[in-house]
Amino acid sequence: MHCPRAQYCLFSLTCPLSYFILLHALSVLLSTHVPPYIYSSATSPFSTQLNLLKQNRNRFSLSPLPSHKHPSKMGARRRSSTKPVQSLKPTKTVSVDEDLTKASDAFPLPLHLSNAVFFTLFFSAVYFLLSHWREKIRTSTPLSVVTFSEIIAILAFVASFIYLLGFFGIDFVQSLILRPQTEVWNAEDDDEVADVLLRKEDARKVPCGQALDCSLPPLPPPAPIVTVQKVLDEKPATVLTEEDEEIIKSVVAGTTPSYSLEPKLGDCKRAAAIRREALQRLTGKSLEGLPLDGFDYESILGQCCEMPVGYVQIPVGIAGPLLINGREYSVPMATTEGCLVASTNRGCKAIHLSGGATSTLLRDGMTRAPVVRFGTAKRAADLKLYLEDPDNFDTLAVVFNRSSRFGRLQGIKCAIAGKNLYLRFTCTTGDAMGMNMVSKGVQNVLDFLQTDFPDMDVMGISGNFCSDKKPAAVNWIEGRGKSVVCEAIIKGDVVRKVLKTTVESLVELNMLKNLTGSAMAGALGGFNAHASNIVTAVYIATGQDPAQNVESSHCITMMEAVNDGKDLHISVTMPSIEVGTVGGGTQLASQSACLNLLGVKGASKESAGANSRMLATVVAGAVLAGELSLMSALAAGQLVKSHMKYNRSNKDVSKASS
Ligand code: ADP
């Protein structure tokens, strides 16, 4: 170090380095004071620890917010749901900032003070050493001659450097190495924020119901992506062979029909892989993103889907526990609509805290209505009178019931249109949704009738008077599948503290929106806020026919103040819930798992139909929860706010289902 050039080099290297560290560290220091959704912290041990601290801190910050920031106080009296989106930002920032004031709880000093101390130490030591070395260079004193104060300064420099390197350096290095994955980390941070907000929303401010767990759920596992990767690694991707290549070419050329691959190859997965590749070549469009592996294609053969090329993934969330008829259910919901599960979950909580809901099955009968034609209206009327004569019912029932152990004819209702007659058969179908079953029974009866009515022309086994997968008054009035009414009395306290609104507001809004508003719109069975949201999500999760959400979502939601106006009586009446626990998509692995979660998988061992009826009551209960929560959000003016919290996309939330 006697060489002045070397000393100069050391000096000129140290200075920029110090400034660089200073600038970087300052930026990170500042970033600890902005909400985490603005600053995306990376994965250094310190920042991970910081994240954990933030999460832990949220456990302690569940007490109600100060009144000026409390959502209920902010919006309880508001009726409009058209609050400008921009105005939501301060609310969010305030609430998250409030958390950050406790960030340093686990350190002896507040975090920013610790950083400030080490910064001061670091730069004091650097300044001290540099000024001393400059003096030595000027006086030609060898740098190797070190005084006691210089030793102290060097130690302080090393200590503070290690602290700062540990705190910011690894973060910085990793941010360089992992730059391509920035979005992933951002997304994780976003999830964390959503989680924090969800917990805040979830914080219970009233005594818990016995079966509700008041403690927060455990922290999510730190590295879920690794788990996903592991699963993918365990299932090697399908590899096409030379023989497959030949078949692909013949499919592309049109010499082998795509639909013939399964019977020809005897291997459903291979058939799907070949069809998929042929499709990509024919269309020139990539199917990347649509998974092929990880699905049992044999299970859908001849039952659920023809000519498969992959499968669509839909996330399944859980709402609950939903307490109905004294029993708890965790309700699986397959959806890509943000807020939906969280909202239904909130409704479940309100129901639970109020002692649960009561769900009653009113009727259970699947329908099918063929259309037949005669030469005259008189002949059509003759058949109508014959079918509706109670004396003939037993004979017809025997003929009908031959089709299945479970299908039992309940009645036939006829409607005439000139020479045409519509025969609406209703029957029980055990645990099956029952469309196939009822159709077979109807066919038996039609064959039987041909003897006495040889001039009857069967125009179609389904004449739309059934009515399947179309909005129709006949289902709304007569019912189809399971007819259920579900009710609960929600305590006024729960309405205020969990639903953040008042009984009075809910009753008034229900009258204006679900009853009067729907009447003004000429609604058919649509006297509700969003029954179809819940019905469809539960249907997809449990393997029901999602197209039947049309009539299954028919629902009238009623609200009334009871107990001297203190509490809320809410009910949903749903005349056409079409569900089954055997047949169709219910047998597939994922859907079967969701049915199993509800305790209604497959055929009931106690009595035929008990499982599907139970499922119908759960669907109605989940709709009750969904109605309660969305109506409350609307009454409290929270709809836009909660969509911003959970969706946080740029989409126009005013178009959200309501
Ligand atoms: P769907 O009529 O809903 O289309 P499927 O006809 O595909 O349903 O499935 C019903 C089948 O399941 C019938 O063959 C029926 O015999 C059989 N099955 C077994 N157990 C039951 C049960 N508990 N309830 C109804 N059907 C059952």
CSV table of N, CA and C and ligand atoms in Angstrom, one decimal, residues 405-406 429-437 582-584 603, ligand 1:
chain,number,residue,atom,x,y,z
A,405,ARG,N,-84.9,-49.2,-11.5
A,405,ARG,CA,-85.2,-49.5,-10.1
A,405,ARG,C,-85.6,-48.2,-9.3
A,406,PHE,N,-85.1,-47.1,-9.9
A,406,PHE,CA,-85.2,-45.8,-9.1
A,406,PHE,C,-86.3,-44.9,-9.7
A,429,THR,N,-86.0,-40.1,-9.2
A,429,THR,CA,-84.9,-40.7,-9.9
A,429,THR,C,-83.8,-41.1,-8.9
A,430,GLY,N,-84.1,-41.4,-7.7
A,430,GLY,CA,-83.1,-41.8,-6.7
A,430,GLY,C,-82.0,-40.7,-6.6
A,431,ASP,N,-80.8,-41.1,-6.6
A,431,ASP,CA,-79.7,-40.2,-6.5
A,431,ASP,C,-79.2,-39.6,-7.8
A,432,ALA,N,-79.8,-40.1,-8.9
A,432,ALA,CA,-79.4,-39.5,-10.2
A,432,ALA,C,-80.2,-38.2,-10.5
A,433,MET,N,-79.6,-37.4,-11.2
A,433,MET,CA,-80.3,-36.2,-11.7
A,433,MET,C,-81.5,-36.6,-12.5
A,434,GLY,N,-81.3,-37.6,-13.3
A,434,GLY,CA,-82.5,-38.4,-13.8
A,434,GLY,C,-83.0,-38.1,-15.2
A,435,MET,N,-82.3,-37.3,-16.0
A,435,MET,CA,-82.8,-37.1,-17.4
A,435,MET,C,-82.9,-38.4,-18.2
A,436,ASN,N,-81.8,-39.2,-18.1
A,436,ASN,CA,-81.9,-40.5,-18.9
A,436,ASN,C,-83.0,-41.4,-18.3
A,437,MET,N,-83.0,-41.4,-17.0
A,437,MET,CA,-84.0,-42.3,-16.4
A,437,MET,C,-85.4,-42.0,-16.8
A,582,VAL,N,-75.0,-39.6,-8.6
A,582,VAL,CA,-74.5,-40.7,-9.5
A,582,VAL,C,-74.8,-40.3,-10.9
A,583,GLY,N,-74.0,-40.9,-11.8
A,583,GLY,CA,-74.2,-40.6,-13.2
A,583,GLY,C,-73.5,-39.4,-13.7
A,584,GLY,N,-73.4,-39.2,-15.0
A,584,GLY,CA,-72.8,-38.0,-15.6
A,584,GLY,C,-71.4,-37.7,-15.1
A,603,ALA,N,-74.3,-43.2,-4.6
A,603,ALA,CA,-75.6,-43.6,-4.2
A,603,ALA,C,-75.7,-43.7,-2.7
B,1,ADP,P1,-79.2,-39.5,-15.4
B,1,ADP,O1,-80.5,-40.2,-15.4
B,1,ADP,O2,-79.1,-38.5,-14.3
B,1,ADP,O3,-78.7,-39.1,-16.7
B,1,ADP,P2,-77.7,-41.9,-15.5
B,1,ADP,O4,-78.8,-42.6,-16.2
B,1,ADP,O5,-76.5,-41.7,-16.2
B,1,ADP,O6,-78.2,-40.6,-14.8
B,1,ADP,O7,-77.3,-42.7,-14.1
B,1,ADP,C1,-78.2,-43.3,-13.4
B,1,ADP,C2,-77.7,-44.7,-13.3
B,1,ADP,O8,-77.2,-45.0,-12.0
B,1,ADP,C3,-78.8,-45.7,-13.6
B,1,ADP,O9,-78.4,-46.7,-14.4
B,1,ADP,C4,-79.1,-46.2,-12.2
B,1,ADP,O10,-79.6,-47.6,-12.3
B,1,ADP,C5,-77.8,-46.2,-11.5
B,1,ADP,N1,-77.9,-46.0,-10.0
B,1,ADP,C6,-77.3,-46.7,-9.1
B,1,ADP,N2,-77.6,-46.3,-7.9
B,1,ADP,C7,-78.5,-45.3,-8.0
B,1,ADP,C8,-79.2,-44.5,-7.1
B,1,ADP,N3,-79.1,-44.6,-5.8
B,1,ADP,N4,-80.1,-43.6,-7.6
B,1,ADP,C9,-80.2,-43.5,-9.0
B,1,ADP,N5,-79.6,-44.2,-9.8
B,1,ADP,C10,-78.7,-45.1,-9.4
